[in-house]
């Protein structure tokens, strides 16, 4: 990894935590540059020109960049939501050297299904005039870049979903996109979150043992806690266990394990509800 890239990543984190705006909300539209990279896991080169006619959300990232990891679940959500409406989400990975296997393991562990392109020489930075990772660009269906985010990009932040829908030619009322995103909770979304957040590396869904209790048949069952209490795993308990995993430890399990194993930003209330719905769906 390049020290310069690491330092720039750190600068973005500083700007965000210091309260500065890391995103560029308004900009003069400019054409997408000519750019080619290699599709992860193959020798085939892909050209951004092949995506013309679609709206394109293209993000440059690296496995060693913590803010990149935090935003990945949001990009997967936006990919699932808008791929059938003409949005192409592309992640350009700039890990140096022969890192395909490590990058592929990372992508699989995060449960990502959008396109991943490999650019070990980081030609992306010159073509797109980027400074570091992560950075994200949004192009409309006419091939014009209309937004540029420096640092982590949250699709659910005010205005971001609306500008994505505008790039897709979808007419929206101000605030409507955020309201829709805030009310989307489903077992399918909960499963996706469980995969992205690494929950299923510790909890099985088929009754087999793991680092944590299996999720199969969990909802509504009784459990003995480490403090000697016996409680029912109802919806309220499941939500507490997701948000505060060390609050009510199941007997036989060590504290601190799950709290330290959950990557990414804190879950929203809607995301917690989606996970509870998923747990209920595999307990029936």
Coordinates of C-alpha atoms in Angstrom, one line a residue:
X1 CA 0.0 0.0 0.0
X2 CA 1.1 3.5 -0.7
X3 CA 1.8 5.8 2.3
X4 CA 0.4 8.7 0.4
X5 CA -2.9 7.0 -0.1
X6 CA -3.0 6.1 3.6
X7 CA -2.4 9.7 4.6
X8 CA -5.0 11.0 2.3
X9 CA -7.5 8.4 3.7
X10 CA -6.7 9.8 7.1
X11 CA -7.2 13.4 5.9
X12 CA -10.7 12.5 4.8
X13 CA -11.5 10.9 8.2
X14 CA -10.2 14.1 9.9
X15 CA -12.3 16.3 7.8
X16 CA -15.4 14.3 8.5
X17 CA -14.8 14.1 12.2
X18 CA -13.9 17.8 12.4
X19 CA -17.2 18.8 10.8
X20 CA -16.0 19.9 7.4
X21 CA -18.0 18.9 4.3
X22 CA -16.1 16.1 2.5
X23 CA -18.6 15.8 -0.3
X24 CA -18.9 18.2 -3.2
X25 CA -22.7 18.6 -3.4
X26 CA -22.6 20.9 -6.5
X27 CA -20.2 20.9 -9.4
X28 CA -19.9 21.8 -13.0
X29 CA -20.8 18.6 -14.9
X30 CA -18.0 17.1 -16.9
X31 CA -17.8 14.1 -19.2
X32 CA -16.8 10.7 -18.0
X33 CA -13.1 10.1 -18.8
X34 CA -11.8 7.2 -20.9
X35 CA -11.1 4.5 -18.4
X36 CA -10.4 0.8 -18.5
X37 CA -9.7 -1.7 -15.7
X38 CA -9.7 -5.5 -15.2
X39 CA -12.8 -7.3 -13.9
X40 CA -12.0 -9.0 -10.6
X41 CA -11.3 -12.7 -10.9
X42 CA -10.7 -12.7 -14.7
X43 CA -8.3 -11.4 -17.3
X44 CA -11.0 -9.5 -19.1
X45 CA -10.7 -5.8 -19.3
X46 CA -13.8 -3.7 -18.9
X47 CA -14.3 -0.2 -20.3
X48 CA -16.4 2.5 -18.7
X49 CA -17.7 3.3 -22.2
X50 CA -19.5 0.0 -22.1
X51 CA -21.8 1.5 -19.4
X52 CA -22.9 4.5 -21.4
X53 CA -26.6 5.0 -21.3
X54 CA -26.8 4.0 -17.7
X55 CA -26.4 6.2 -14.6
X56 CA -23.1 5.1 -13.0
X57 CA -22.0 5.3 -9.4
X58 CA -18.3 4.5 -9.3
X59 CA -16.3 4.3 -6.1
X60 CA -12.6 3.9 -5.6
X61 CA -11.5 1.9 -2.6
X62 CA -8.9 -0.4 -0.9
X63 CA -9.1 -3.3 1.5
X64 CA -6.9 -1.5 4.0
X65 CA -9.1 1.6 4.1
X66 CA -11.5 1.5 7.2
X67 CA -14.0 4.2 5.8
X68 CA -14.2 2.1 2.6
X69 CA -15.4 -0.9 4.6
X70 CA -18.0 1.2 6.4
X71 CA -19.7 2.4 3.2
X72 CA -19.7 -0.9 1.3
X73 CA -23.1 -2.1 2.7
X74 CA -24.7 1.1 1.6
X75 CA -23.4 0.6 -2.0
X76 CA -24.8 -2.9 -2.0
X77 CA -28.2 -1.6 -0.8
X78 CA -28.2 1.1 -3.5
X79 CA -27.2 -1.5 -6.1
X80 CA -30.0 -3.9 -5.1
X81 CA -32.5 -1.0 -5.1
X82 CA -31.8 0.6 -8.4
X83 CA -30.0 -1.9 -10.6
X84 CA -33.2 -2.7 -12.5
X85 CA -33.8 1.0 -13.0
X86 CA -30.6 1.6 -14.9
X87 CA -28.0 2.2 -12.2
X88 CA -24.6 0.6 -12.6
X89 CA -22.6 0.5 -9.3
X90 CA -18.9 -0.1 -9.8
X91 CA -16.2 -0.5 -7.1
X92 CA -12.7 0.1 -8.4
X93 CA -10.2 -1.6 -6.1
X94 CA -6.6 -0.2 -6.0
X95 CA -4.8 -2.7 -3.8
X96 CA -1.3 -3.0 -5.2
X97 CA 0.3 -6.2 -6.6
X98 CA -1.2 -9.6 -7.0
X99 CA -4.0 -9.1 -4.5
X100 CA -7.0 -10.7 -6.4
X101 CA -7.5 -13.5 -3.9
X102 CA -7.4 -11.1 -0.9
X103 CA -9.8 -8.7 -2.6
X104 CA -12.1 -11.5 -3.7
X105 CA -12.3 -12.9 -0.1
X106 CA -13.0 -9.3 1.2
X107 CA -15.8 -8.9 -1.4
X108 CA -17.3 -12.3 -0.5
X109 CA -17.1 -11.6 3.2
X110 CA -19.0 -8.4 2.7
X111 CA -21.7 -10.0 0.6
X112 CA -21.1 -7.6 -2.3
X113 CA -22.7 -8.4 -5.7
X114 CA -22.0 -5.2 -7.7
X115 CA -19.2 -5.1 -10.2
X116 CA -15.6 -4.9 -8.8
X117 CA -12.8 -3.7 -11.1
X118 CA -9.1 -4.1 -10.3
X119 CA -6.7 -1.2 -10.9
X120 CA -3.4 -2.0 -9.0
X121 CA -1.6 0.8 -10.7
X122 CA -4.4 3.3 -9.6
X123 CA -4.9 4.7 -13.1
X124 CA -8.2 5.8 -11.7
X125 CA -6.8 8.7 -9.7
X126 CA -5.3 10.4 -12.8
X127 CA -8.3 9.7 -15.0
X128 CA -10.9 10.9 -12.5
X129 CA -8.7 13.5 -10.7
X130 CA -9.2 11.8 -7.3
X131 CA -6.9 12.3 -4.3
X132 CA -7.3 9.1 -2.3
X133 CA -9.7 6.5 -1.1
X134 CA -12.6 6.4 -0.7
X135 CA -14.0 8.7 -3.4
X136 CA -17.2 8.3 -5.4
X137 CA -18.5 9.8 -8.6
X138 CA -22.0 9.8 -10.0
X139 CA -22.6 10.1 -13.8
X140 CA -26.0 10.6 -15.4
X141 CA -27.3 8.6 -18.3
X142 CA -25.8 11.1 -20.7
X143 CA -22.3 10.3 -19.5
X144 CA -21.7 13.5 -17.5
X145 CA -20.3 13.4 -14.0
X146 CA -22.7 15.4 -11.8
X147 CA -21.5 14.6 -8.3
X148 CA -18.2 13.9 -6.6
X149 CA -17.9 12.7 -3.0
X150 CA -14.5 12.9 -1.3
X151 CA -14.4 10.5 1.7
X152 CA -17.2 8.1 2.7
X153 CA -20.5 8.5 0.8
X154 CA -23.7 7.8 2.6
X155 CA -26.5 7.2 0.0
X156 CA -29.1 7.8 2.7
X157 CA -27.7 11.3 3.6
X158 CA -30.0 14.2 2.8
X159 CA -30.0 14.9 -0.9
X160 CA -27.8 11.9 -2.0
X161 CA -30.7 9.5 -2.9
X162 CA -32.5 12.3 -4.6
X163 CA -29.5 13.1 -6.8
X164 CA -29.1 9.4 -7.7
X165 CA -32.8 9.2 -8.7
X166 CA -32.4 12.4 -10.7
X167 CA -29.5 10.8 -12.6
X168 CA -31.8 7.9 -13.3
X169 CA -34.5 10.2 -14.6
X170 CA -36.8 9.4 -11.7
X171 CA -38.9 12.4 -10.6
X172 CA -38.9 12.7 -6.8
X173 CA -40.3 15.1 -4.3
X174 CA -37.8 16.6 -1.9
X175 CA -37.3 14.3 1.1
X176 CA -39.3 11.4 -0.5
X177 CA -36.2 9.3 -1.2
X178 CA -35.1 9.5 2.4
X179 CA -38.5 8.7 3.7
X180 CA -38.7 5.6 1.5
X181 CA -35.2 4.4 2.6
X182 CA -36.1 4.9 6.2
X183 CA -39.1 2.7 6.1
X184 CA -37.6 -0.2 4.1
X185 CA -37.4 -3.1 6.5
X186 CA -37.8 -6.7 5.3
X187 CA -36.4 -10.2 6.0
X188 CA -34.5 -10.0 2.6
X189 CA -32.8 -6.8 3.7
X190 CA -32.1 -8.3 7.1
X191 CA -30.4 -11.3 5.5
X192 CA -28.3 -9.0 3.3
X193 CA -27.2 -7.0 6.4
X194 CA -26.4 -10.2 8.2
X195 CA -24.1 -11.2 5.4
X196 CA -22.5 -7.8 5.0
X197 CA -21.9 -7.3 8.7
X198 CA -20.3 -10.7 9.1
X199 CA -23.0 -12.0 11.4
X200 CA -23.3 -15.3 9.6
X201 CA -19.6 -16.1 10.2
X202 CA -20.4 -16.6 13.9
X203 CA -24.1 -17.6 13.8
X204 CA -25.4 -20.4 11.7
X205 CA -28.9 -20.5 10.3
X206 CA -29.2 -24.3 10.1
X207 CA -28.7 -25.3 13.8
X208 CA -25.0 -26.1 13.5
X209 CA -22.7 -24.8 16.3
X210 CA -20.6 -21.6 15.8
X211 CA -18.9 -18.9 17.7
X212 CA -22.3 -17.6 18.7
X213 CA -25.7 -19.3 19.2
X214 CA -27.4 -20.6 16.1
X215 CA -30.2 -18.4 14.7
X216 CA -32.3 -21.3 13.6
X217 CA -35.3 -21.6 15.9
X218 CA -34.0 -18.8 18.1
X219 CA -37.1 -16.5 18.0
X220 CA -39.5 -17.3 20.9
X221 CA -37.2 -19.8 22.6
X222 CA -36.2 -19.6 26.2
X223 CA -32.5 -19.1 27.1
X224 CA -30.4 -19.1 30.3
X225 CA -28.3 -16.0 30.6
X226 CA -24.8 -15.8 32.2
X227 CA -26.3 -13.9 35.2
X228 CA -28.6 -16.9 36.0
X229 CA -31.8 -15.4 34.6
X230 CA -34.0 -17.3 32.1
X231 CA -35.8 -15.2 29.5
X232 CA -37.8 -15.6 26.3
X233 CA -36.1 -14.4 23.1
X234 CA -38.9 -12.2 22.0
X235 CA -38.7 -9.3 19.5
X236 CA -37.5 -6.9 22.2
X237 CA -34.7 -9.2 23.3
X238 CA -33.6 -9.7 19.7
X239 CA -33.4 -6.0 19.1
X240 CA -31.4 -5.5 22.4
X241 CA -29.1 -8.3 21.5
X242 CA -28.3 -6.7 18.1
X243 CA -27.8 -3.2 19.4
X244 CA -26.1 -4.1 22.8
X245 CA -24.7 -7.7 22.3
X246 CA -23.0 -7.6 25.7
X247 CA -26.1 -6.5 27.7
X248 CA -27.5 -10.0 28.1
X249 CA -24.9 -12.7 27.5
X250 CA -26.1 -16.2 27.0
X251 CA -24.6 -18.7 29.4
X252 CA -21.5 -20.3 28.1
X253 CA -20.4 -17.4 25.8
X254 CA -17.8 -14.8 26.6
X255 CA -18.6 -11.1 26.7
X256 CA -17.0 -8.6 24.3
X257 CA -16.8 -11.0 21.3
X258 CA -19.8 -9.8 19.3
X259 CA -19.3 -6.1 20.1
X260 CA -15.8 -6.2 18.6
X261 CA -16.8 -8.3 15.6
X262 CA -19.5 -6.1 14.1
X263 CA -17.9 -3.8 11.4
X264 CA -19.3 -0.6 9.9
X265 CA -21.3 2.3 11.3
X266 CA -24.0 1.8 13.9
X267 CA -27.2 0.2 12.7
X268 CA -30.3 2.4 12.2
X269 CA -33.6 1.5 13.8
X270 CA -34.8 0.3 10.3
X271 CA -31.8 -2.0 9.9
X272 CA -32.3 -3.5 13.4
X273 CA -36.0 -4.1 12.5
X274 CA -34.9 -5.8 9.2
X275 CA -32.5 -8.1 11.1
X276 CA -35.3 -9.0 13.6
X277 CA -37.6 -9.8 10.7
X278 CA -34.9 -12.1 9.2
X279 CA -34.4 -13.9 12.5
X280 CA -38.1 -14.4 12.7
X281 CA -38.3 -15.7 9.1
X282 CA -35.7 -18.5 9.8
X283 CA -37.3 -19.5 13.1
X284 CA -40.7 -20.5 11.6

